[in-house]
Amino acid sequence: MCSLAASAARTSMFGRSFFLFRKPSTRTLTTRATSYTLNTGAKIPALGFGTFQDPDSQEETVSQALQKGMRLIDTARVYNVEEQVGRGIKKSGVPREHIFVSTKLWCNDYHPDDVERALDDSLRDLDTPYVDLLLMHYPCTFKRGPDRFPRNAEGRIIPGETTYVDTWKAMEKLTNTGKAKAIGVSNFSQGEIETLLRESSTVPAVHQMETHPYLQQKKFNKWLLEKQIHVVQFSPLGNMNDFYRQTGWSKKIAHMMRVIDQPILKEIGQKYGKSPVQVVLAWGINSGRSVIPKSVVDWQIEENLEADFKLQPEDMACIATLDAKARFNDPSLDYEWRLYSDLEGIDGTMRGETH
């Protein structure tokens, strides 16, 4: 059945679309509340809430997401939403100790002398004494200072004078202060993580990276699992977000059929009585990873909460056939750094400004 559906998916990826219907399953599904244990011993929920974009909506939607049952909130300094997220956490009424809060340092604050101050800024805006996870947003460093995207007269990013290893060593010290319970990275290559392992004493607790059925990174995910580095998938729904079609460095592949429109996912969803969105999120969770979809719509938040269910092995195998090695997030030429240098999906990188 999967081979026929996979054939339909390959045909429809860039053109015509058709799919086979399965008879809906009579299996009783159990909505789970999966969590994973980090290498620090802390628990991280498998299903979380992303806060990229929509600053005016974040206070209310974070509050609603927590009230409905979400317990992982992911944000970042560069999103400019930490104050709204902090108000949403307070407004929800959910005790802080029941929430896993993650944020990220931005590249202009990577100088070792700036790292703790930058975290203090985030803690102030989030109105919390600690974050459960602090990530380095990218491995590239920008010139230190208030400008998050420092550019020269030609509009090119001005690099920083220190390295991501220097930043990481400064982050290590923060775990002793209690301000960051765990530290990790985002958007790193395997080689860059290997450098951290070789030159520091702390294994990242988490690597947050683009992962979805179009970019499965099977070999890299296997390696991270072996190193006990938990993966949090950003953009778990792939190119559903218009950002990837509108940003200055948008790649041609971002305009391919949306992941959630794939016939295979519609077919699998009918089997379980679930939407393609729920199937994609369940695929990530069933793969042992956390997923952080974003939404500001009530019914979508509720739908996401019902996406933690068991997928049968044959359906996981079907989804594996969708891997197109299509990486949508690739600002390498804007950031003056060859991101993901040893990973899949770096073809077709475009030049253009992020903002």
Coordinates of C-alpha atoms in Angstrom, one line a residue:
M1 CA 0.0 0.0 0.0
C2 CA 2.8 2.4 0.9
S3 CA 4.6 1.8 -2.4
L4 CA 1.6 2.9 -4.3
A5 CA 1.1 5.9 -2.1
A6 CA 4.8 6.7 -2.3
S7 CA 4.6 6.7 -6.1
A8 CA 1.6 9.1 -5.9
A9 CA 3.6 11.3 -3.5
R10 CA 6.6 11.4 -5.8
T11 CA 4.4 12.3 -8.8
S12 CA 2.5 15.0 -6.8
M13 CA 5.5 16.6 -5.2
F14 CA 6.0 19.0 -8.1
G15 CA 2.9 18.4 -10.2
R16 CA -0.3 16.4 -10.3
S17 CA -1.7 15.0 -7.1
F18 CA -3.7 11.9 -6.2
F19 CA -3.8 9.4 -3.3
L20 CA -5.4 6.2 -2.2
F21 CA -7.9 6.0 0.6
R22 CA -7.6 3.4 3.3
K23 CA -10.6 2.3 5.3
P24 CA -10.5 4.3 8.6
S25 CA -9.0 2.2 11.4
T26 CA -11.2 1.1 14.2
R27 CA -8.2 1.2 16.5
T28 CA -8.7 3.2 19.7
L29 CA -6.1 5.9 19.8
T30 CA -4.6 7.1 23.1
T31 CA -3.4 10.7 23.2
R32 CA -0.2 10.6 25.2
A33 CA 1.9 13.1 27.1
T34 CA 5.3 11.9 26.1
S35 CA 8.5 13.3 27.6
Y36 CA 12.2 12.6 27.2
T37 CA 15.1 12.6 29.7
L38 CA 17.9 14.9 28.8
N39 CA 21.5 14.0 29.5
T40 CA 21.2 16.3 32.6
G41 CA 18.5 14.1 34.0
A42 CA 15.8 16.7 33.4
K43 CA 12.6 15.9 31.5
I44 CA 11.6 17.7 28.4
P45 CA 8.1 17.4 26.8
A46 CA 7.8 15.8 23.4
L47 CA 5.2 18.3 22.3
G48 CA 5.8 22.0 22.6
F49 CA 4.8 25.5 21.5
G50 CA 6.9 27.7 19.2
T51 CA 6.8 31.5 19.5
F52 CA 8.5 32.6 16.3
Q53 CA 6.6 35.6 14.7
D54 CA 3.2 37.1 15.7
P55 CA 4.4 39.2 18.7
D56 CA 1.0 40.8 19.2
S57 CA -0.6 37.4 19.7
Q58 CA 2.0 35.7 21.9
E59 CA 0.7 36.7 25.3
E60 CA -2.7 35.3 24.7
T61 CA -1.7 32.2 22.8
V62 CA 1.1 31.2 25.2
S63 CA -1.4 31.5 28.0
Q64 CA -4.0 29.5 26.1
A65 CA -1.5 26.8 25.1
L66 CA -0.4 26.3 28.7
Q67 CA -4.0 26.2 30.0
K68 CA -4.9 23.6 27.3
G69 CA -1.9 21.4 28.4
M70 CA 1.3 22.5 26.6
R71 CA 4.3 22.4 28.9
L72 CA 7.2 23.2 26.6
I73 CA 7.5 26.9 25.5
D74 CA 10.3 27.7 23.0
T75 CA 11.4 31.2 22.3
A76 CA 14.5 33.2 21.4
R77 CA 15.9 36.7 22.0
V78 CA 15.9 37.6 18.3
Y79 CA 12.1 36.8 18.0
N80 CA 11.4 40.0 20.0
V81 CA 8.6 38.2 21.9
E82 CA 10.1 37.3 25.3
E83 CA 8.2 39.9 27.2
Q84 CA 4.9 38.7 25.7
V85 CA 5.8 35.1 26.4
G86 CA 6.6 36.0 30.0
R87 CA 3.3 37.7 30.4
G88 CA 1.6 34.7 28.8
I89 CA 3.2 32.3 31.3
K90 CA 2.1 34.4 34.2
K91 CA -1.4 34.8 32.8
S92 CA -1.9 31.1 32.3
G93 CA -1.8 30.4 36.0
V94 CA 0.3 27.3 35.5
P95 CA 3.1 27.1 38.1
R96 CA 6.5 28.0 36.6
E97 CA 8.0 24.7 37.9
H98 CA 5.5 22.8 35.7
I99 CA 6.7 24.5 32.5
F100 CA 9.9 23.8 30.4
V101 CA 11.0 27.2 29.1
S102 CA 13.7 27.4 26.4
T103 CA 15.3 30.5 24.9
K104 CA 18.3 31.3 22.6
L105 CA 21.2 33.6 22.6
W106 CA 21.5 35.7 19.5
C107 CA 24.7 36.0 17.5
N108 CA 25.6 39.6 18.5
D109 CA 25.8 38.5 22.2
Y110 CA 28.3 35.7 21.7
H111 CA 31.3 37.4 23.2
P112 CA 32.1 35.6 26.5
D113 CA 31.8 38.9 28.4
D114 CA 28.2 39.4 27.0
V115 CA 26.7 35.9 27.5
E116 CA 25.5 36.2 31.1
R117 CA 24.2 39.8 30.6
A118 CA 22.3 38.6 27.6
L119 CA 20.7 35.8 29.5
D120 CA 19.9 38.2 32.3
D121 CA 18.1 40.4 29.7
S122 CA 16.1 37.4 28.6
L123 CA 15.3 36.4 32.2
R124 CA 14.1 40.0 32.9
D125 CA 11.8 40.0 29.9
L126 CA 10.5 36.5 30.5
D127 CA 10.0 37.4 34.2
T128 CA 11.5 34.2 35.4
P129 CA 14.6 33.5 37.6
Y130 CA 15.8 30.7 35.3
V131 CA 15.3 29.0 31.9
D132 CA 15.2 25.3 31.6
L133 CA 17.3 25.4 28.5
L134 CA 19.5 28.0 26.9
L135 CA 20.6 27.5 23.3
M136 CA 23.1 29.1 21.0
H137 CA 21.0 30.1 18.1
Y138 CA 23.6 29.6 15.3
P139 CA 27.3 28.8 15.3
C140 CA 28.2 32.0 13.6
T141 CA 29.2 35.1 15.6
F142 CA 28.3 38.7 14.7
K143 CA 30.0 41.9 15.8
R144 CA 29.2 42.5 19.5
G145 CA 26.9 45.5 20.2
P146 CA 23.3 46.4 20.2
D147 CA 22.8 45.8 16.5
R148 CA 21.5 42.3 16.0
F149 CA 22.4 42.3 12.3
P150 CA 25.5 44.5 12.1
R151 CA 26.3 45.2 8.5
N152 CA 29.1 47.0 6.7
A153 CA 28.7 49.7 4.0
E154 CA 28.1 46.9 1.4
G155 CA 25.3 45.4 3.5
R156 CA 27.4 42.4 4.5
I157 CA 27.2 41.0 8.1
I158 CA 30.2 42.0 10.2
P159 CA 31.6 38.9 12.0
G160 CA 32.5 38.8 15.6
E161 CA 36.0 38.4 17.0
T162 CA 35.4 35.3 19.1
T163 CA 34.2 31.8 18.3
Y164 CA 31.2 29.6 19.2
V165 CA 33.6 27.6 21.4
D166 CA 34.3 30.7 23.5
T167 CA 30.6 31.3 23.7
W168 CA 29.9 27.7 24.8
K169 CA 32.5 27.9 27.6
A170 CA 30.8 31.0 28.9
M171 CA 27.5 29.2 28.7
E172 CA 28.9 26.3 30.7
K173 CA 29.5 28.7 33.6
L174 CA 25.9 29.7 33.7
T175 CA 24.7 26.2 34.7
N176 CA 26.5 26.8 38.0
T177 CA 24.5 29.9 38.7
G178 CA 21.1 28.3 38.4
K179 CA 20.1 30.7 35.7
A180 CA 20.2 28.0 33.0
K181 CA 19.3 24.5 34.0
A182 CA 20.7 23.1 30.7
I183 CA 22.5 24.4 27.7
G184 CA 22.5 23.3 24.0
V185 CA 22.9 24.5 20.5
S186 CA 20.8 25.1 17.4
N187 CA 21.6 25.0 13.6
F188 CA 25.0 23.4 14.2
S189 CA 26.7 20.9 11.8
Q190 CA 28.0 17.6 13.1
G191 CA 31.6 18.9 12.8
E192 CA 30.8 21.9 14.9
I193 CA 29.2 19.8 17.6
E194 CA 32.2 17.5 17.5
T195 CA 34.4 20.5 18.1
L196 CA 32.4 21.4 21.2
L197 CA 32.7 17.8 22.5
R198 CA 36.5 17.9 21.9
E199 CA 37.1 21.3 23.4
S200 CA 34.8 21.5 26.3
S201 CA 33.5 19.4 29.2
T202 CA 29.8 19.7 28.5
V203 CA 27.8 17.6 26.0
P204 CA 25.0 19.7 24.7
A205 CA 21.7 18.6 26.2
V206 CA 19.8 19.6 23.0
H207 CA 20.3 20.3 19.4
Q208 CA 17.4 22.2 17.9
M209 CA 17.3 21.8 14.2
E210 CA 15.1 21.8 11.1
T211 CA 13.6 18.4 10.8
H212 CA 10.4 17.3 9.0
P213 CA 9.4 14.6 6.5
Y214 CA 11.1 16.5 3.6
L215 CA 14.4 16.8 5.6
Q216 CA 14.8 13.7 7.8
Q217 CA 18.6 13.8 8.4
K218 CA 18.6 10.2 9.3
K219 CA 22.3 9.7 9.7
F220 CA 22.7 12.9 11.7
N221 CA 19.8 12.1 14.0
K222 CA 21.2 8.7 14.6
W223 CA 24.6 10.2 15.5
L224 CA 23.0 12.7 17.9
L225 CA 21.1 9.9 19.6
E226 CA 24.3 8.0 20.1
K227 CA 25.9 11.1 21.7
Q228 CA 22.8 11.5 24.0
I229 CA 21.9 14.9 22.5
H230 CA 18.2 15.3 22.3
V231 CA 16.7 16.7 19.2
V232 CA 14.1 19.4 19.1
Q233 CA 12.6 19.9 15.7
F234 CA 11.9 23.4 14.6
S235 CA 9.7 23.9 11.5
P236 CA 8.3 20.4 12.1
L237 CA 5.7 21.1 9.4
G238 CA 8.4 22.0 6.9
N239 CA 7.5 24.7 4.4
M240 CA 4.0 25.4 5.8
N241 CA 5.4 28.7 7.1
D242 CA 5.3 31.5 4.5
F243 CA 8.5 32.9 6.0
Y244 CA 10.5 30.4 3.9
R245 CA 8.9 31.7 0.7
Q246 CA 9.2 35.4 1.6
T247 CA 12.6 35.8 3.3
G248 CA 15.4 37.4 1.2
W249 CA 17.2 34.1 0.9
S250 CA 14.2 32.0 0.0
K251 CA 15.2 28.8 -1.8
K252 CA 13.4 27.5 -4.9
I253 CA 12.5 24.3 -3.1
A254 CA 10.5 26.3 -0.5
H255 CA 7.9 26.7 -3.1
M256 CA 7.4 22.9 -3.6
M257 CA 4.2 21.2 -2.4
R258 CA 3.7 21.8 1.3
V259 CA 4.6 18.8 3.4
I260 CA 1.1 18.6 4.9
D261 CA -0.4 18.3 1.4
Q262 CA 1.4 15.1 0.7
P263 CA -1.0 12.2 -0.3
I264 CA 0.8 9.7 1.9
L265 CA 0.1 11.9 5.0
K266 CA -3.5 12.4 4.0
E267 CA -3.9 8.6 3.6
I268 CA -2.2 7.8 6.9
G269 CA -4.3 10.5 8.7
Q270 CA -7.5 8.9 7.4
K271 CA -6.4 5.6 8.9
Y272 CA -6.0 7.1 12.3
G273 CA -8.8 9.8 12.1
K274 CA -6.1 12.4 12.3
S275 CA -5.1 15.4 10.1
P276 CA -1.8 15.5 8.1
V277 CA -0.5 18.0 10.6
Q278 CA -1.1 15.6 13.5
V279 CA 0.5 12.8 11.5
V280 CA 3.7 14.9 10.8
L281 CA 4.0 15.9 14.5
A282 CA 3.4 12.3 15.6
W283 CA 6.1 11.2 13.2
G284 CA 8.6 13.4 15.0
I285 CA 7.5 12.2 18.5
N286 CA 7.6 8.6 17.4
S287 CA 11.1 9.2 16.2
G288 CA 12.2 10.1 19.7
R289 CA 12.3 13.8 19.2
S290 CA 10.4 16.9 20.5
V291 CA 8.4 19.1 18.1
I292 CA 7.6 22.8 18.5
P293 CA 4.9 23.8 16.1
K294 CA 3.7 27.4 16.2
S295 CA 0.1 28.6 16.0
V296 CA -2.0 31.5 17.1
V297 CA -5.3 29.8 16.3
D298 CA -7.3 28.1 19.1
W299 CA -8.4 25.0 17.2
Q300 CA -4.9 24.5 15.8
I301 CA -3.4 24.5 19.3
E302 CA -5.9 21.9 20.4
E303 CA -5.2 19.8 17.3
N304 CA -1.5 19.9 18.0
L305 CA -2.1 18.7 21.6
E306 CA -3.8 15.6 20.1
A307 CA -0.8 14.8 17.9
D308 CA 1.0 12.6 20.4
F309 CA -0.1 9.2 19.4
K310 CA 1.5 5.9 18.3
L311 CA 2.1 5.4 14.6
Q312 CA 2.5 1.9 13.4
P313 CA 5.9 0.9 11.9
E314 CA 4.5 0.5 8.4
D315 CA 3.3 4.1 8.5
M316 CA 6.6 5.4 9.8
A317 CA 8.2 3.5 6.9
C318 CA 5.8 5.2 4.5
I319 CA 6.7 8.7 5.8
A320 CA 10.4 7.8 5.4
T321 CA 9.9 7.7 1.6
L322 CA 9.1 11.5 1.7
D323 CA 12.7 12.5 2.5
A324 CA 13.6 15.0 -0.2
K325 CA 16.7 16.4 1.6
A326 CA 15.0 19.7 1.3
R327 CA 16.3 22.3 3.7
F328 CA 14.3 25.5 3.8
N329 CA 16.1 27.4 6.6
D330 CA 19.5 28.4 5.1
P331 CA 20.7 32.0 5.7
S332 CA 24.3 31.0 5.1
L333 CA 25.1 33.6 2.5
D334 CA 23.5 36.4 4.6
Y335 CA 25.3 35.3 7.8
E336 CA 28.7 34.9 6.1
W337 CA 29.0 31.4 7.4
R338 CA 28.6 28.0 5.6
L339 CA 25.9 26.6 7.9
Y340 CA 25.2 22.8 7.9
S341 CA 28.4 22.3 6.0
D342 CA 28.5 18.5 6.4
L343 CA 24.7 17.9 6.4
E344 CA 22.1 17.3 3.8
G345 CA 20.1 19.9 2.0
I346 CA 22.6 22.7 1.4
D347 CA 22.2 22.8 -2.3
G348 CA 20.5 25.9 -3.8
T349 CA 21.6 28.3 -1.1
M350 CA 20.5 31.8 -2.0
R351 CA 21.9 35.2 -1.1
G352 CA 19.6 37.8 0.4
E353 CA 19.0 39.6 3.7
T354 CA 17.0 38.0 6.5
H355 CA 15.5 41.3 7.4

